């Protein structure tokens, strides 16, 4: 029996990379996208293969909706050539950016960039990929703890993620006839280079977040990788239409 296949957007580094490696450790093959970091993507693909799973990396800018039909064709070619099949089991909409700007100073350009990457992109990419999703498959969207608690400077970013949480429930309802479950994972503050690496590199910010987290530390990429592998495991098949926060208990 062949391995299940997950498609993860934005997995050449950070949380996506951790997701890919943890899924590979569970015996799941991984196709993932990257935007510009081709060498980093190749390194991740090699690490996935070293973990005993098959892998492929495909370029994709999730803000460019007009390229999605072509991306699906390349995905289908990759599936046929490397796996001898035409479907995927899991889709993880992970790709994203962070923009820290006060509400009063957020520009239309910043708003549109966030909307295209965080909301419009995942909306239409998922729609485009429905024909290559197996019946009974799983879709996992990615939100943020900032959709529940508020830290100034993330109004536009958190608004897009809040929209993704509503969309997740609609997807779960409408795709249920195919047995496809849809959930959304909301990480808390994580030590990555996301948003310029402020959580990881600014000691004061790191210490403040740790002091406001029940488990007493800031999150690590592997915390989210493990959560994704849990939510895509056979044991979680009955979890559907849910927002699951993985924040160590921030701002409880």
Coordinates of C-alpha atoms in Angstrom, one line a residue:
X1 CA 0.0 0.0 0.0
X2 CA 1.4 3.4 -1.0
X3 CA 1.9 6.2 1.4
X4 CA -0.6 9.0 1.7
X5 CA 0.4 12.3 0.1
X6 CA 0.2 15.8 1.7
X7 CA 0.4 19.0 -0.2
X8 CA 1.7 21.9 1.9
X9 CA 2.0 25.5 0.7
X10 CA 5.0 27.5 1.8
X11 CA 7.2 24.8 3.3
X12 CA 10.8 25.7 2.4
X13 CA 11.3 27.1 5.9
X14 CA 9.6 27.9 9.2
X15 CA 6.4 26.2 10.2
X16 CA 5.8 24.7 6.8
X17 CA 9.2 22.9 6.9
X18 CA 8.4 21.6 10.4
X19 CA 5.0 20.3 9.2
X20 CA 6.6 18.6 6.2
X21 CA 9.3 16.8 8.3
X22 CA 6.8 15.7 11.0
X23 CA 4.5 14.3 8.4
X24 CA 7.4 12.5 6.7
X25 CA 8.3 11.0 10.0
X26 CA 4.8 9.6 10.2
X27 CA 5.2 7.9 6.8
X28 CA 3.4 10.5 4.7
X29 CA 4.8 11.6 1.4
X30 CA 5.0 15.4 1.0
X31 CA 4.7 17.7 -2.0
X32 CA 5.3 21.3 -1.0
X33 CA 5.5 24.7 -2.6
X34 CA 8.0 27.5 -2.3
X35 CA 8.0 31.0 -3.8
X36 CA 11.6 32.0 -4.3
X37 CA 13.9 29.9 -2.1
X38 CA 14.6 27.1 -4.5
X39 CA 17.8 25.9 -2.8
X40 CA 16.1 25.9 0.6
X41 CA 13.3 23.9 -0.9
X42 CA 15.7 21.4 -2.3
X43 CA 17.3 21.0 1.1
X44 CA 13.9 20.4 2.7
X45 CA 13.0 17.8 0.0
X46 CA 16.3 15.9 0.8
X47 CA 15.5 16.0 4.5
X48 CA 12.0 14.5 3.8
X49 CA 13.6 11.8 1.8
X50 CA 16.1 11.1 4.5
X51 CA 13.2 10.6 6.9
X52 CA 12.0 7.8 4.6
X53 CA 9.2 9.6 2.6
X54 CA 9.0 10.7 -1.0
X55 CA 9.0 14.4 -1.8
X56 CA 8.6 17.0 -4.5
X57 CA 8.9 20.8 -4.4
X58 CA 7.0 23.0 -6.8
X59 CA 7.2 26.8 -7.2
X60 CA 4.0 28.7 -6.4
X61 CA 3.1 32.3 -5.4
X62 CA -0.2 31.9 -3.7
X63 CA -1.1 35.6 -4.3
X64 CA -1.1 35.0 -8.1
X65 CA -4.5 33.4 -8.6
X66 CA -4.2 33.4 -12.4
X67 CA -1.4 30.8 -12.1
X68 CA -3.4 28.2 -10.2
X69 CA -4.7 26.2 -13.1
X70 CA -1.2 25.8 -14.4
X71 CA 0.0 24.8 -11.0
X72 CA -2.7 22.1 -10.8
X73 CA -1.4 20.7 -14.2
X74 CA 2.2 20.6 -12.8
X75 CA 0.9 19.0 -9.7
X76 CA -0.9 16.3 -11.7
X77 CA 2.2 15.7 -13.8
X78 CA 4.3 15.3 -10.7
X79 CA 1.8 12.9 -9.1
X80 CA 1.6 10.8 -12.2
X81 CA 5.4 10.7 -12.8
X82 CA 6.6 10.1 -9.2
X83 CA 3.6 8.4 -7.6
X84 CA 1.6 6.8 -10.4
X85 CA -1.6 8.4 -9.1
X86 CA -3.6 11.6 -9.7
X87 CA -4.8 12.5 -6.2
X88 CA -3.6 13.9 -2.9
X89 CA -4.9 13.0 0.6
X90 CA -4.2 16.2 2.5
X91 CA -4.0 19.9 1.7
X92 CA -2.4 22.3 4.2
X93 CA -2.8 26.0 3.3
X94 CA 0.2 27.3 5.2
X95 CA 1.9 29.9 3.0
X96 CA 1.7 33.4 4.5
X97 CA 3.5 36.6 5.5
X98 CA 3.2 38.9 8.4
X99 CA 2.8 42.7 8.3
X100 CA 2.9 44.6 11.5
X101 CA 1.2 48.0 11.0
X102 CA -1.2 49.9 13.2
X103 CA -4.8 50.0 12.0
X104 CA -4.6 53.8 11.5
X105 CA -1.5 53.5 9.3
X106 CA -2.2 50.3 7.3
X107 CA -2.0 51.1 3.6
X108 CA -4.3 49.7 0.9
X109 CA -1.3 48.0 -0.7
X110 CA -0.5 46.2 2.6
X111 CA -4.2 45.3 3.0
X112 CA -4.4 43.9 -0.5
X113 CA -1.1 42.0 -0.2
X114 CA -2.4 40.3 3.0
X115 CA -5.8 39.6 1.5
X116 CA -4.3 38.0 -1.6
X117 CA -1.9 35.8 0.3
X118 CA -3.9 34.9 3.4
X119 CA -7.5 34.8 2.2
X120 CA -8.1 35.0 -1.6
X121 CA -5.1 32.7 -2.4
X122 CA -6.2 29.8 -0.1
X123 CA -9.9 30.3 -1.1
X124 CA -9.2 29.8 -4.8
X125 CA -6.3 27.4 -4.5
X126 CA -8.4 25.0 -2.5
X127 CA -11.2 25.4 -5.1
X128 CA -8.8 24.7 -7.9
X129 CA -7.4 21.6 -6.2
X130 CA -10.7 20.0 -5.3
X131 CA -10.6 17.7 -8.4
X132 CA -7.2 16.2 -7.1
X133 CA -8.4 15.7 -3.5
X134 CA -9.5 12.2 -2.7
X135 CA -13.0 11.7 -1.2
X136 CA -12.4 11.3 2.5
X137 CA -9.4 13.6 2.4
X138 CA -8.5 16.4 4.8
X139 CA -7.9 20.1 4.4
X140 CA -6.1 22.0 7.1
X141 CA -6.1 25.8 7.0
X142 CA -3.7 27.9 9.2
X143 CA -4.9 30.8 11.3
X144 CA -3.3 32.6 14.2
X145 CA -3.8 33.1 17.9
X146 CA -4.3 36.8 17.0
X147 CA -7.8 36.0 15.8
X148 CA -8.7 35.3 19.5
X149 CA -6.5 37.7 21.4
X150 CA -5.4 41.2 20.3
X151 CA -1.9 42.6 20.0
X152 CA -1.8 46.1 18.3
X153 CA -0.4 46.1 14.8
X154 CA -2.0 43.1 13.4
X155 CA -5.5 44.3 12.5
X156 CA -5.4 43.5 8.8
X157 CA -3.5 40.2 9.2
X158 CA -5.8 38.9 12.0
X159 CA -8.9 40.0 10.0
X160 CA -7.8 37.8 7.1
X161 CA -7.3 34.9 9.4
X162 CA -10.6 35.5 11.1
X163 CA -12.2 35.2 7.6
X164 CA -10.3 32.0 7.0
X165 CA -11.9 30.6 10.2
X166 CA -15.4 31.3 8.9
X167 CA -14.5 29.9 5.5
X168 CA -13.3 26.7 7.2
X169 CA -16.7 26.0 8.6
X170 CA -18.3 26.6 5.2
X171 CA -15.8 24.3 3.5
X172 CA -16.5 21.6 6.1
X173 CA -20.2 21.9 5.6
X174 CA -20.1 22.0 1.8
X175 CA -17.4 19.4 1.3
X176 CA -18.8 16.9 3.8
X177 CA -20.7 15.1 1.1
X178 CA -17.3 13.9 -0.3
X179 CA -16.2 12.9 3.2
X180 CA -13.6 15.7 3.2
X181 CA -13.0 17.2 6.7
X182 CA -11.8 20.8 7.0
X183 CA -10.2 22.3 10.2
X184 CA -8.1 25.3 11.0
X185 CA -5.0 25.4 13.2
X186 CA -4.2 28.6 15.1
X187 CA -0.5 28.8 16.3
X188 CA 0.4 31.2 19.0
X189 CA 3.7 33.1 18.9
X190 CA 6.4 30.9 17.5
X191 CA 10.2 31.4 17.3
X192 CA 10.7 31.7 13.5
X193 CA 11.8 34.4 11.0
X194 CA 8.2 35.2 10.5
X195 CA 7.5 38.9 10.6
X196 CA 11.2 39.7 10.7
X197 CA 11.9 37.2 13.5
X198 CA 10.8 39.6 16.3
X199 CA 9.4 36.8 18.6
X200 CA 12.7 34.8 18.2
X201 CA 15.2 37.6 18.2
X202 CA 13.8 40.3 20.5
X203 CA 14.5 39.1 24.0
X204 CA 12.0 41.5 25.6
X205 CA 9.2 40.4 23.3
X206 CA 10.1 36.7 23.8
X207 CA 10.1 37.1 27.6
X208 CA 6.8 39.0 27.6
X209 CA 5.1 36.3 25.5
X210 CA 6.6 33.5 27.7
X211 CA 5.2 35.3 30.8
X212 CA 1.7 35.4 29.3
X213 CA 1.8 31.7 28.3
X214 CA 0.5 29.0 30.7
X215 CA 3.3 26.6 29.8
X216 CA 5.9 29.4 30.4
X217 CA 7.7 29.6 27.0
X218 CA 7.4 30.7 23.5
X219 CA 6.3 28.1 20.9
X220 CA 8.8 26.4 18.6
X221 CA 8.2 25.3 15.0
X222 CA 8.2 21.6 16.1
X223 CA 5.2 22.3 18.3
X224 CA 3.2 23.2 15.2
X225 CA 4.7 20.4 13.1
X226 CA 3.5 17.9 15.8
X227 CA 0.0 19.5 15.9
X228 CA -0.4 19.2 12.2
X229 CA 0.7 15.5 12.1
X230 CA -1.8 14.9 14.9
X231 CA -4.7 16.6 13.1
X232 CA -3.9 14.6 9.9
X233 CA -3.6 11.3 11.7
X234 CA -6.3 8.6 11.5
X235 CA -7.1 9.3 15.1
X236 CA -8.5 12.8 14.3
X237 CA -10.8 11.8 11.4
X238 CA -13.9 12.8 13.3
X239 CA -12.6 16.3 14.1
X240 CA -14.3 18.6 11.6
X241 CA -15.1 22.3 11.1
X242 CA -13.0 23.2 14.2
X243 CA -10.5 25.9 15.1
X244 CA -7.7 24.3 17.2
X245 CA -5.3 26.7 18.9
X246 CA -1.8 25.5 19.5
X247 CA -0.3 28.3 21.7
X248 CA 0.7 26.7 24.9
X249 CA -2.1 28.6 26.6
X250 CA -1.4 32.3 25.6
X251 CA -3.4 35.0 27.3
X252 CA -5.8 32.6 29.0

